[in-house]
Every structure is written in structure tokens, then in C-alpha cells.
Coordinates of C-alpha atoms in Angstrom, one line a residue:
M1 CA -12.3 26.1 -51.3
S2 CA -14.6 28.4 -53.3
H3 CA -15.7 31.8 -52.0
N4 CA -18.5 34.3 -52.5
V5 CA -18.4 38.0 -52.1
A6 CA -20.9 39.8 -49.8
A7 CA -21.1 43.6 -49.8
S8 CA -22.1 45.6 -46.8
G9 CA -22.1 49.4 -47.3
S10 CA -18.7 50.4 -48.5
R11 CA -17.0 47.2 -47.2
T12 CA -16.7 44.0 -49.2
S13 CA -16.0 40.7 -47.3
V14 CA -15.1 37.4 -48.8
L15 CA -16.9 34.5 -47.1
P16 CA -16.0 30.9 -47.5
R17 CA -18.5 28.7 -49.2
L18 CA -19.6 25.3 -48.2
A19 CA -17.2 22.6 -49.3
T20 CA -18.7 20.2 -51.8
G21 CA -17.3 17.2 -49.9
T22 CA -19.1 18.3 -46.7
L23 CA -22.3 18.8 -48.6
I24 CA -22.1 15.3 -50.1
A25 CA -21.2 13.7 -46.8
A26 CA -24.1 15.4 -45.0
V27 CA -26.6 14.5 -47.7
A28 CA -25.4 10.9 -47.8
A29 CA -25.7 10.6 -44.0
C30 CA -29.3 12.1 -44.0
F31 CA -30.2 9.6 -46.8
V32 CA -28.9 6.6 -44.9
A33 CA -30.8 7.7 -41.7
Q34 CA -34.1 8.1 -43.6
L35 CA -33.6 4.7 -45.2
G36 CA -33.4 3.2 -41.7
V37 CA -36.7 4.9 -40.7
S38 CA -38.6 3.5 -43.6
I39 CA -37.0 0.1 -44.4
P40 CA -39.3 -2.1 -42.2
A41 CA -42.4 -0.7 -44.1
T42 CA -42.5 -3.3 -46.8
T43 CA -41.0 -6.3 -44.9
Q44 CA -43.3 -6.6 -41.9
G45 CA -45.3 -9.5 -43.5
Y46 CA -42.1 -11.6 -44.2
I47 CA -40.7 -10.9 -40.8
N48 CA -43.9 -12.0 -39.2
Q49 CA -44.0 -15.3 -41.2
D50 CA -40.3 -16.0 -40.8
L51 CA -39.7 -15.3 -37.1
H52 CA -43.2 -16.2 -35.9
T53 CA -43.3 -13.0 -33.9
T54 CA -46.1 -11.9 -31.6
S55 CA -48.3 -9.1 -32.8
T56 CA -46.7 -6.6 -30.4
T57 CA -43.1 -7.7 -31.3
L58 CA -43.8 -6.6 -34.8
T59 CA -44.7 -3.2 -33.5
W60 CA -41.3 -3.0 -31.8
V61 CA -39.5 -3.5 -35.2
S62 CA -40.5 0.1 -36.0
D63 CA -40.4 1.7 -32.6
A64 CA -37.1 0.1 -31.5
F65 CA -35.6 2.4 -34.1
M66 CA -37.8 5.5 -33.5
V67 CA -37.4 5.7 -29.7
P68 CA -33.6 6.3 -29.7
V69 CA -34.0 8.9 -32.5
T70 CA -36.5 10.8 -30.5
V71 CA -34.7 10.8 -27.1
L72 CA -31.1 11.2 -28.3
E73 CA -31.3 13.7 -31.2
L74 CA -30.9 16.8 -29.1
S75 CA -28.0 15.4 -27.0
F76 CA -26.1 14.2 -30.1
G77 CA -26.4 17.8 -31.5
V78 CA -24.5 18.9 -28.4
V79 CA -22.0 16.0 -28.7
G80 CA -21.1 17.1 -32.2
D81 CA -20.6 20.7 -31.1
L82 CA -18.3 19.6 -28.3
F83 CA -16.2 16.9 -29.9
G84 CA -16.4 17.5 -33.7
R85 CA -19.2 16.8 -36.2
K86 CA -17.2 14.9 -38.8
R87 CA -16.2 12.2 -36.3
L88 CA -19.8 11.9 -35.0
L89 CA -21.2 11.7 -38.5
A90 CA -18.9 8.8 -39.2
I91 CA -19.7 7.1 -35.9
G92 CA -23.5 7.5 -36.6
A93 CA -23.1 5.8 -40.0
A94 CA -21.0 3.0 -38.4
L95 CA -23.8 2.3 -35.9
M96 CA -26.3 2.2 -38.8
A97 CA -24.0 -0.3 -40.6
L98 CA -23.7 -2.4 -37.5
G99 CA -27.4 -2.3 -36.8
G100 CA -28.2 -3.4 -40.4
L101 CA -25.7 -6.2 -40.2
L102 CA -27.2 -7.5 -36.9
A103 CA -30.7 -7.5 -38.5
F104 CA -29.3 -9.4 -41.5
L105 CA -27.8 -12.0 -39.2
T106 CA -31.1 -12.7 -37.4
P107 CA -31.5 -16.5 -37.4
E108 CA -34.7 -18.0 -38.8
G109 CA -37.3 -19.2 -36.3
H110 CA -35.3 -18.0 -33.2
G111 CA -37.3 -14.9 -32.3
A112 CA -36.7 -11.3 -33.1
G113 CA -34.2 -10.5 -30.4
L114 CA -31.2 -9.8 -32.8
L115 CA -33.4 -7.9 -35.2
L116 CA -34.7 -5.6 -32.4
T117 CA -31.1 -5.1 -31.1
G118 CA -30.0 -4.1 -34.6
Q119 CA -32.9 -1.7 -34.8
V120 CA -32.0 -0.1 -31.5
V121 CA -28.3 0.3 -32.6
S122 CA -29.4 1.7 -36.0
G123 CA -31.8 4.1 -34.2
I124 CA -28.9 5.4 -32.1
G125 CA -26.9 6.0 -35.2
A126 CA -29.7 7.8 -37.0
A127 CA -30.1 10.0 -33.9
A128 CA -26.5 11.1 -34.5
L129 CA -26.9 11.5 -38.2
F130 CA -30.0 13.7 -38.4
P131 CA -28.8 16.7 -36.3
T132 CA -25.1 16.4 -37.1
S133 CA -25.7 16.5 -40.9
I134 CA -27.8 19.7 -40.5
A135 CA -25.3 21.3 -38.2
M136 CA -22.4 20.6 -40.6
L137 CA -24.3 22.4 -43.4
A138 CA -25.2 25.3 -41.1
A139 CA -21.6 25.6 -39.9
G140 CA -20.3 25.7 -43.5
T141 CA -22.7 28.3 -44.9
H142 CA -22.6 32.0 -44.1
T143 CA -25.2 33.6 -46.2
V144 CA -29.0 33.1 -46.4
N145 CA -28.9 31.9 -50.0
D146 CA -26.1 29.4 -49.4
R147 CA -27.8 28.0 -46.4
A148 CA -31.1 27.8 -48.1
R149 CA -29.5 25.9 -51.1
A150 CA -27.7 23.5 -48.8
L151 CA -30.8 22.7 -46.7
S152 CA -32.9 22.3 -49.8
I153 CA -30.5 19.6 -51.0
W154 CA -30.6 18.0 -47.6
A155 CA -34.4 18.0 -47.6
A156 CA -34.4 16.5 -51.1
A157 CA -32.2 13.6 -49.8
L158 CA -34.6 13.1 -46.9
T159 CA -37.5 12.9 -49.3
T160 CA -35.6 10.6 -51.6
G161 CA -34.8 8.3 -48.7
G162 CA -38.4 8.1 -47.6
F163 CA -39.5 7.5 -51.2
G164 CA -36.7 5.0 -52.2
S165 CA -36.5 2.9 -49.0
P166 CA -39.7 0.9 -49.5
L167 CA -38.8 0.4 -53.2
L168 CA -35.3 -0.8 -52.1
G169 CA -36.8 -3.3 -49.6
G170 CA -39.4 -4.5 -52.1
V171 CA -37.0 -5.0 -55.0
L172 CA -34.3 -6.8 -52.9
S173 CA -36.9 -9.0 -51.1
K174 CA -38.6 -9.9 -54.4
V175 CA -35.4 -10.8 -56.2
H176 CA -34.0 -12.9 -53.5
H177 CA -37.4 -14.6 -52.7
S178 CA -37.7 -15.7 -56.3
G179 CA -34.3 -17.3 -55.8
G180 CA -35.6 -19.6 -53.1
E181 CA -34.7 -17.8 -49.9
Y182 CA -37.8 -17.5 -47.7
A183 CA -36.6 -14.9 -45.2
S184 CA -35.6 -12.4 -47.9
W185 CA -36.4 -9.4 -45.7
R186 CA -32.8 -9.6 -44.4
W187 CA -31.3 -8.3 -47.6
A188 CA -33.1 -5.0 -47.3
F189 CA -31.4 -4.4 -43.9
L190 CA -28.0 -5.5 -45.4
A191 CA -28.5 -2.9 -48.2
V192 CA -28.8 -0.2 -45.6
A193 CA -25.6 -1.4 -43.9
V194 CA -23.7 -1.3 -47.2
I195 CA -25.0 2.2 -48.0
A196 CA -24.0 3.3 -44.5
V197 CA -20.4 2.1 -45.1
V198 CA -20.3 4.2 -48.2
S199 CA -21.5 7.2 -46.1
I200 CA -18.6 6.5 -43.7
V201 CA -16.0 6.6 -46.5
I202 CA -17.4 9.8 -48.0
T203 CA -17.4 11.5 -44.5
L204 CA -13.8 10.4 -43.7
V205 CA -12.4 11.3 -47.1
A206 CA -14.3 14.4 -48.1
A207 CA -16.0 16.2 -45.2
E208 CA -14.5 19.1 -43.3
N209 CA -14.7 19.0 -39.5
S210 CA -16.5 21.7 -37.5
S211 CA -17.4 22.3 -33.9
S212 CA -18.7 25.0 -31.6
P213 CA -17.9 24.0 -28.0
A214 CA -18.3 27.4 -26.4
G215 CA -21.2 27.5 -24.0
R216 CA -22.3 23.9 -24.8
S217 CA -22.6 21.1 -22.3
L218 CA -24.5 17.8 -22.0
D219 CA -27.6 17.6 -19.8
W220 CA -27.1 14.0 -18.7
P221 CA -29.7 14.0 -15.9
G222 CA -32.4 15.4 -18.3
Q223 CA -31.4 13.0 -21.0
L224 CA -31.7 10.0 -18.8
A225 CA -35.0 11.1 -17.3
I226 CA -36.7 11.8 -20.7
A227 CA -35.3 8.5 -22.1
V228 CA -36.8 6.4 -19.3
A229 CA -40.1 8.3 -19.5
L230 CA -40.5 7.9 -23.2
F231 CA -39.5 4.2 -23.2
A232 CA -41.9 3.5 -20.3
L233 CA -44.8 5.2 -22.2
I234 CA -44.2 3.4 -25.5
Y235 CA -43.6 0.0 -23.7
S236 CA -46.9 0.3 -21.9
V237 CA -48.8 1.4 -25.0
V238 CA -47.4 -1.5 -27.1
Q239 CA -47.6 -4.2 -24.4
G240 CA -51.1 -3.2 -23.3
A241 CA -52.6 -4.9 -26.3
E242 CA -50.9 -8.2 -25.4
D243 CA -50.5 -8.3 -21.6
G244 CA -53.8 -6.5 -20.9
W245 CA -54.3 -2.8 -19.9
G246 CA -54.9 -3.8 -16.3
S247 CA -51.8 -5.9 -16.0
G248 CA -49.2 -4.9 -13.4
I249 CA -46.4 -4.4 -15.8
V250 CA -48.4 -2.1 -18.0
I251 CA -49.7 0.0 -15.1
A252 CA -46.2 0.2 -13.7
G253 CA -45.0 1.5 -17.0
F254 CA -47.4 4.3 -17.1
V255 CA -46.5 5.2 -13.5
V256 CA -42.8 5.2 -14.4
F257 CA -43.6 7.5 -17.3
A258 CA -45.4 10.0 -15.1
V259 CA -42.7 10.0 -12.4
F260 CA -39.8 10.4 -14.8
L261 CA -41.6 13.0 -16.9
A262 CA -42.1 15.1 -13.7
L263 CA -38.5 14.5 -12.8
F264 CA -37.5 15.7 -16.3
V265 CA -39.4 19.0 -15.8
V266 CA -37.8 19.5 -12.4
I267 CA -34.3 18.9 -13.8
E268 CA -34.8 21.1 -16.9
R269 CA -35.8 24.0 -14.7
R270 CA -32.7 23.7 -12.5
V271 CA -29.8 23.0 -14.9
D272 CA -27.9 25.8 -16.6
K273 CA -27.9 24.2 -20.0
P274 CA -31.2 22.2 -20.3
L275 CA -32.0 19.7 -23.0
I276 CA -35.1 21.7 -23.9
Q277 CA -35.9 25.3 -22.9
L278 CA -39.2 24.7 -21.1
D279 CA -39.8 28.5 -21.1
L280 CA -40.7 28.0 -24.8
F281 CA -43.9 26.4 -23.7
S282 CA -45.0 29.5 -21.9
N283 CA -45.4 31.0 -25.3
R284 CA -49.0 30.1 -26.2
M285 CA -48.4 30.0 -30.0
F286 CA -45.4 27.7 -29.6
T287 CA -47.4 25.4 -27.3
V288 CA -50.3 25.3 -29.8
S289 CA -47.9 24.5 -32.7
A290 CA -46.3 21.7 -30.6
V291 CA -49.8 20.1 -29.9
V292 CA -50.6 20.3 -33.6
T293 CA -47.3 18.7 -34.4
V294 CA -47.8 15.7 -32.1
L295 CA -51.3 15.1 -33.3
G296 CA -50.4 15.3 -36.9
M297 CA -47.2 13.3 -36.9
F298 CA -48.9 10.6 -34.8
A299 CA -51.6 10.5 -37.5
Y300 CA -49.1 10.3 -40.4
L301 CA -46.8 7.6 -39.1
G302 CA -49.8 5.7 -37.6
T303 CA -51.2 5.7 -41.2
A304 CA -47.9 4.5 -42.7
Y305 CA -47.5 1.8 -40.1
G306 CA -51.2 0.7 -40.5
T307 CA -50.8 0.6 -44.2
S308 CA -47.6 -1.5 -43.8
I309 CA -49.5 -4.1 -41.7
R310 CA -52.6 -4.0 -43.9
L311 CA -50.7 -4.7 -47.1
S312 CA -47.9 -7.0 -45.9
A313 CA -49.2 -8.8 -42.8
I314 CA -53.0 -8.9 -43.3
Q315 CA -53.4 -9.1 -47.1
N316 CA -50.0 -10.9 -47.5
Y317 CA -48.7 -8.7 -50.2
T318 CA -45.1 -9.4 -51.3
P319 CA -42.6 -6.7 -50.3
L320 CA -42.4 -5.5 -53.9
R321 CA -46.2 -5.1 -54.1
T322 CA -46.3 -3.5 -50.7
S323 CA -43.7 -1.0 -51.9
V324 CA -46.1 0.3 -54.5
G325 CA -48.4 1.4 -51.7
F326 CA -45.6 3.3 -50.1
V327 CA -44.7 4.9 -53.5
L328 CA -48.3 6.2 -53.5
L329 CA -47.9 7.5 -49.9
N330 CA -44.6 9.2 -50.6
I331 CA -44.7 10.4 -54.2
M332 CA -46.6 13.5 -53.4
G333 CA -43.7 14.6 -51.3
V334 CA -41.5 14.5 -54.5
I335 CA -44.1 16.2 -56.6
L336 CA -44.8 19.0 -54.1
F337 CA -41.2 19.5 -53.1
P338 CA -40.5 22.3 -55.7
V339 CA -43.6 24.3 -54.6
S340 CA -43.6 23.7 -50.8
T341 CA -41.4 26.8 -50.1
K342 CA -43.5 28.9 -52.4
M343 CA -46.7 28.0 -50.6
L344 CA -45.2 29.3 -47.4
Q345 CA -44.1 32.5 -49.0
K346 CA -47.5 33.1 -50.6
F347 CA -49.8 32.0 -47.9
N348 CA -50.0 32.3 -44.1
P349 CA -48.0 29.4 -42.7
G350 CA -50.7 28.7 -40.1
W351 CA -53.2 28.1 -42.9
V352 CA -50.7 25.9 -44.8
L353 CA -50.2 23.8 -41.7
A354 CA -54.0 23.5 -41.2
A355 CA -54.5 22.5 -44.8
G356 CA -51.9 19.8 -44.6
M357 CA -53.4 18.3 -41.5
G358 CA -56.8 18.5 -43.0
L359 CA -55.7 16.5 -46.0
I360 CA -54.1 13.8 -43.7
G361 CA -57.4 13.6 -41.8
I362 CA -59.5 13.3 -45.0
G363 CA -57.3 10.5 -46.4
D364 CA -57.4 8.6 -43.1
V365 CA -61.2 8.7 -42.8
W366 CA -61.4 7.5 -46.4
L367 CA -59.0 4.6 -45.6
A368 CA -61.1 3.7 -42.6
A369 CA -64.1 3.1 -44.8
I370 CA -62.2 0.6 -47.0
P371 CA -62.1 -2.9 -45.5
A372 CA -59.1 -5.2 -46.2
T373 CA -61.5 -7.5 -48.2
H374 CA -60.8 -5.0 -51.0
L375 CA -57.6 -6.7 -52.0
G376 CA -56.5 -4.4 -54.9
L377 CA -54.2 -1.4 -54.4
T378 CA -56.5 0.7 -56.5
A379 CA -59.0 0.7 -53.6
V380 CA -56.5 2.7 -51.4
A381 CA -54.5 4.5 -54.0
V382 CA -56.3 7.9 -53.9
P383 CA -56.5 8.2 -50.1
L384 CA -52.9 7.3 -49.8
L385 CA -52.0 10.1 -52.3
V386 CA -54.2 12.5 -50.2
V387 CA -52.4 11.6 -47.0
G388 CA -49.0 12.0 -48.6
A389 CA -49.9 15.4 -50.0
G390 CA -51.1 16.4 -46.6
F391 CA -47.9 15.3 -44.9
K392 CA -45.6 17.1 -47.3
T393 CA -47.7 20.3 -46.9
A394 CA -47.8 20.1 -43.1
V395 CA -44.2 19.0 -42.4
T396 CA -42.9 21.9 -44.5
A397 CA -44.9 24.4 -42.3
I398 CA -44.3 22.9 -38.9
T399 CA -40.9 24.4 -38.2
V400 CA -41.7 27.7 -39.8
V401 CA -44.8 28.1 -37.6
A402 CA -42.9 27.1 -34.5
V403 CA -39.9 29.3 -35.2
N404 CA -42.0 32.3 -36.0
S405 CA -43.9 32.0 -32.8
V406 CA -40.9 33.0 -30.7
P407 CA -38.3 35.8 -30.7
T408 CA -35.5 35.5 -33.3
S409 CA -33.0 34.9 -30.5
K410 CA -34.8 31.7 -29.6
A411 CA -35.3 30.4 -33.1
G412 CA -32.7 27.7 -32.8
M413 CA -34.1 26.4 -29.5
A414 CA -37.6 26.4 -31.0
S415 CA -36.5 24.5 -34.0
G416 CA -34.7 21.9 -31.9
A417 CA -37.6 21.5 -29.6
T418 CA -40.0 21.1 -32.5
S419 CA -37.8 18.4 -34.0
M420 CA -38.1 16.4 -30.7
V421 CA -41.8 17.0 -30.5
R422 CA -42.2 15.9 -34.1
D423 CA -40.3 12.7 -33.6
F424 CA -42.3 12.0 -30.4
G425 CA -45.5 12.2 -32.5
L426 CA -43.9 9.9 -35.1
T427 CA -42.9 7.4 -32.4
L428 CA -46.4 7.3 -30.9
G429 CA -47.9 6.4 -34.3
P430 CA -47.0 2.7 -34.6
A431 CA -47.5 2.1 -30.8
I432 CA -51.0 3.6 -30.5
V433 CA -52.2 2.2 -33.9
A434 CA -51.0 -1.3 -33.0
A435 CA -52.6 -1.0 -29.5
I436 CA -56.0 0.1 -30.9
A437 CA -56.0 -2.4 -33.8
L438 CA -54.7 -5.4 -31.9
T439 CA -56.9 -4.9 -28.9
S440 CA -60.0 -4.6 -31.1
A441 CA -58.9 -7.7 -33.2
A442 CA -58.1 -9.8 -30.1
N443 CA -61.5 -9.0 -28.5
A444 CA -63.3 -9.8 -31.8
I445 CA -61.6 -13.1 -32.2
S446 CA -62.3 -14.1 -28.5
A447 CA -65.9 -13.1 -28.9
K448 CA -66.3 -15.1 -32.2
V449 CA -64.7 -18.2 -30.6
A450 CA -66.8 -17.9 -27.5
G451 CA -70.0 -17.7 -29.5
S452 CA -69.3 -20.6 -31.8
P453 CA -69.0 -24.2 -30.3
G454 CA -67.9 -25.5 -33.7
L455 CA -65.0 -23.1 -33.9
Q456 CA -64.1 -24.0 -30.3
Q457 CA -63.9 -27.6 -31.3
S458 CA -61.8 -26.8 -34.4
V459 CA -59.3 -24.7 -32.3
A460 CA -59.0 -27.5 -29.7
A461 CA -58.4 -30.1 -32.4
F462 CA -55.8 -27.9 -34.0
N463 CA -53.9 -27.3 -30.7
S464 CA -54.0 -31.0 -29.8
S465 CA -53.0 -32.3 -33.3
G466 CA -49.8 -34.3 -33.5
T467 CA -49.3 -33.4 -37.2
V468 CA -49.2 -29.7 -36.8
P469 CA -45.7 -28.4 -36.1
P470 CA -45.3 -26.7 -32.7
E471 CA -44.1 -23.4 -34.3
L472 CA -47.3 -23.2 -36.3
K473 CA -49.4 -23.7 -33.1
G474 CA -47.3 -21.1 -31.4
A475 CA -47.8 -18.6 -34.2
V476 CA -51.6 -19.1 -34.4
N477 CA -51.9 -18.6 -30.6
S478 CA -49.4 -15.6 -30.5
G479 CA -52.0 -13.0 -31.4
P480 CA -54.2 -11.7 -34.2
L481 CA -51.4 -11.3 -36.7
G482 CA -50.0 -14.7 -36.0
A483 CA -53.4 -16.2 -36.4
N484 CA -53.7 -14.5 -39.8
A485 CA -50.3 -15.5 -41.0
I486 CA -51.0 -19.3 -41.1
P487 CA -53.4 -20.5 -43.8
N488 CA -56.5 -22.6 -43.4
P489 CA -56.0 -25.6 -43.4
P490 CA -54.6 -26.2 -40.9
N491 CA -55.4 -22.9 -39.1
P492 CA -59.1 -22.6 -38.1
L493 CA -58.8 -19.0 -37.1
K494 CA -57.5 -17.7 -40.4
D495 CA -60.7 -16.1 -41.7
V496 CA -61.8 -14.9 -38.2
A497 CA -58.4 -13.2 -37.7
F498 CA -58.4 -11.6 -41.2
H499 CA -61.8 -9.9 -40.6
A500 CA -61.0 -8.9 -37.1
L501 CA -57.7 -7.3 -38.2
S502 CA -59.5 -5.6 -41.1
H503 CA -61.9 -4.0 -38.6
G504 CA -59.2 -3.2 -36.0
Y505 CA -56.9 -1.4 -38.4
G506 CA -59.9 0.4 -40.0
L507 CA -60.7 1.7 -36.5
A508 CA -57.0 2.7 -36.1
Y509 CA -57.2 4.7 -39.4
L510 CA -60.3 6.4 -38.1
V511 CA -58.5 7.5 -34.9
C512 CA -55.6 8.8 -37.0
G513 CA -58.1 10.7 -39.1
I514 CA -59.8 12.3 -36.1
S515 CA -56.4 13.2 -34.7
A516 CA -55.3 14.9 -37.9
L517 CA -58.6 16.7 -38.3
L518 CA -58.4 18.0 -34.7
A519 CA -54.9 19.2 -35.5
A520 CA -56.2 21.0 -38.6
A521 CA -59.0 22.7 -36.6
I522 CA -56.6 23.8 -33.8
A523 CA -54.2 25.2 -36.4
A524 CA -56.9 27.0 -38.3
L525 CA -58.5 28.6 -35.3
M526 CA -55.3 29.5 -33.3
L527 CA -52.5 29.8 -35.8
G528 CA -54.2 30.6 -39.1
G529 CA -55.1 34.2 -38.2
R530 CA -51.7 35.0 -36.8
A531 CA -49.7 37.7 -38.6
Y532 CA -46.3 36.3 -39.9
T533 CA -43.8 38.9 -40.8
H534 CA -41.6 36.4 -42.6
A535 CA -41.7 32.7 -43.6
F536 CA -38.2 31.8 -42.8
I537 CA -35.6 32.8 -40.2
D538 CA -31.9 32.4 -40.9
V539 CA -30.8 30.5 -37.8
P540 CA -27.3 31.5 -36.6
D541 CA -24.6 28.8 -36.4
E542 CA -24.7 28.8 -32.6
T543 CA -28.4 27.9 -32.5
V544 CA -28.6 25.3 -35.3
P545 CA -31.6 22.9 -34.8
R546 CA -30.2 20.1 -32.6

């Protein structure tokens, strides 16, 4: 193991440096987890065509992964502290491998049950990988410079995973599709599984174990309460577009969310070691930064999800061509990575956060004005670049603003709570965007059919035809995306569904834009004028972001 020398007055102490194997293992684990987040982006269209999913089921392909990440991240941070981080890192990667394999084995034309199960399993694995990889790096570094270097490499792996995942899905799907396999989206998930296995090997062979069990305990009641609350909320938002907002199951879901959220608050105020220190939210600046974070992260992932649906499921781009859109969305993160830290050192972090949110909002409003009838990627290229630049600028500032809003002794708690708030906003993105767009599109299709006797006759003839396979009839009647997936002929609703979805997702882009602009205004008015004494806090090992 290599060492560095730190001088303090007349004494010189030799501090151990981070083992290279631990660094590689943590970076590989982070990369795998980020691949899992982004891999559905380019394959939504093929999944829709192959499995004949309902419109809301397609939303669950993304959120089945994100919900476990959001609700389990903090608890897995504690599990690693208690039982060892090396073991948990390997287990998390194994779950990612298993989830990818389940998705790969999803049978054609038999629904998305196995795919969704695989996404849930992968999401649980990623929930272990994100906090554990950071904690291993923090535990192995003992100076500000060493920690900054390690976390910069970790962040670079995160950016690379987000940038490379759509390309990976697009290339694999394109290659295998040209070979004659229709449901080629499966190979993208298998690739994630294979890379996860590599991560397991690296962890077991090269990583050093670490733990810090002193004073740590699991908050099982709080974990259960917040898990039920978040799932109920997302379920109601997603299913409302299909079952109706006044349906019993949707209303019951919102009630369950409210009850268990209140229960979570009660539990957290009574337990000795809460999942989240609710006292943080008594700090006005921290609460404001949390609100800005939720609004902005909802806007960003809502944009990414809407772009995925627009390109792959509405305009029927191949995964490879869809991946180009996500290169545009992510490339600014790569370009701005070397200067993001310097921006925070040179400018007030509150203003940096406001600027990032403002760019996301401008890009979204721009996208809302471009209908899907503009089939070329050039039409959306510049606004996607603007949104990507805004996200990189904002996400770099989020933790800095939150951590600097509380005393140094609470920096680790603030960082962990901010991670959960950020992921909550990201989880809301696909759910709310789908709810807005699909509700609007379904209403538009119904109104068009009701106002056109000729279209009514064509739909009736299609549904009663003995020459149209039942699975095609089911797809057309499964919702707006299903109606758009089947060409005309024989599908009489194809053109109607296309224009309804174009308008619906345009409306969703606009909502995302308004959300981001609101976040920018709040950040500028309430955070921009705040005096920051420093841009970064060196978080002690015991309070590593969970």
C-alpha cells in the first residue's frame, strides 16, 4: 500500500493512501449502476413493439428501477457500515447481473412481468452500489486532496455511464436487429449483466474491505414507511393515466401515500437513529435547496424520459438513432466536467444552481414548441444540448448548496438527505411526464373518434376483423402508445395517435420547463444572495453521504 506524508506543526504523520484496487472496484460499481439507470432510454420503442405493453407499463420499465434506488439508498449505506462494504458492493453488482439476466430472458409477446421484475432487482442492486462505492472511497482516503481526486474519478465514471449507456443499447440493438432478431432490446440488458459480473470479480479480487459499525443501526420502521409511501405515490401517478384519476385504486394509492408519509414523519421523530434527520428541514436554506432539487431533477429526468418516448416510441427511431439524441443530452456533461468545480469556486454556488436550472427550463420550453412531425434529430439537437448543460451545471451545485446551508457537523447528514431528495425528483420525472402526456393523448384520441363517424366505423371494422391478429387488436386498444405502434393499414388510429402523442409530450415538456424555471427563480431569489464561506466541505468518514 502506498503512503503520503502530512505535516502538522512539528509532527509528521504517515497516512495510508487509497488502494488502487479499491478505487477501481468503486468506479466499476458506480459505472454499472449508472448503466442500469440509463439503459432503457434507447430501447423503449422496441420493448413496446415486442411485448405489446400498455402505455403505463412502459413507464414502469424506468420507474421499477428508480423506486428501489430512491427508497433503499440510505439504508444500504448503513448496511455497508455495519457488515462490510466490500461484501455489499459484490452483492449489489450480483443483483444487477441477475436483474439484467431476467430482463434478457423476458419471453416475446408474454407481457413485461419478467422485465419489470428484473428492473426491480437491478434497482435494489444499484441502491447498494451508489452509496457503498462512495463510502469505500471516503473510508480509504484521509486527506482533502486524496478524497477530491478519488471522488472526481468516481464522478467521471458516473458521467461516462450516463453517456455510454444509450450508445451501448443502441449499438447492440442495431447489430442484433440487422441479424434478424426482432426483440433485440434484450441484448442491451444482457450487456449490463456481463459488465456487472466483471465488477463482482474486481471487487472480490482487488478491493479492500472497510466498515464503521460504531453508532450505526438500521431504521427498519422508517424504511418500510417511506418505501410504502413512495411506491403508493408513484403507482397512483402512473396508473391514473390508464385507470382514471377518479378510480378507486388510484385514490386509494394517494391516501396510502399520505398516511404512510405521516407515519414516516412520526417514526423519524421518535427513533434514536433515523433514516433522515428531519431537523435538517427546520433550516430554511436547506429546505429551499431541497425544493429546488426536487423541481429540477423532476424536470431533467422527465425531459430524458419524454425524449426517449418521442424518439423511440412515437417517431419509431431505431435504438442506435435514438442513442444519438441521448448523446446530445449527455455530452455537455462530459465537456463541462473539467470546469464544473472551477465554476463553484469562482461563483456563488446558489447562482450556479439557478443558472443550471434556468438552462434546463429554457431547453424544455424550446422542446415543447417542436412537434413530433419534425422527424429529424437536428430539430431537437440544440435544446437537448442546452438541457444537458443545465443539468451538469445544476447537479454539480446541488450538494454544495445543501451542505453549506447547515453546520459542518451535519454535512454528512445533509449530503445523504440531498441524495434521497434528488433521487425522489428523478423518480417523479417519468411518472408525471407519462401521466400528463398519456392523459392528454387519450383524451384527444377519444374526442377525435367521437367527432368522426367515419373513424368510428373504421375502428369498429378493425376490431371485428377476422384477419387482424388478436395481439394487434390488443395493442391498438391498449392506449395511445400501442395505437401508435401499429402501422396503417390495418390500424385506423395510427395518425390520430401520432398527433395526440406529439401534443401530449409537448405539453409534458412545457410542464418540465415551468418546473425548472420555477426552481431557477427560487434558487436565484433565496440562495443566490447567500454568502458562502467555502464551496466544498471535507466530509468525515463517519458522516459519508449515505
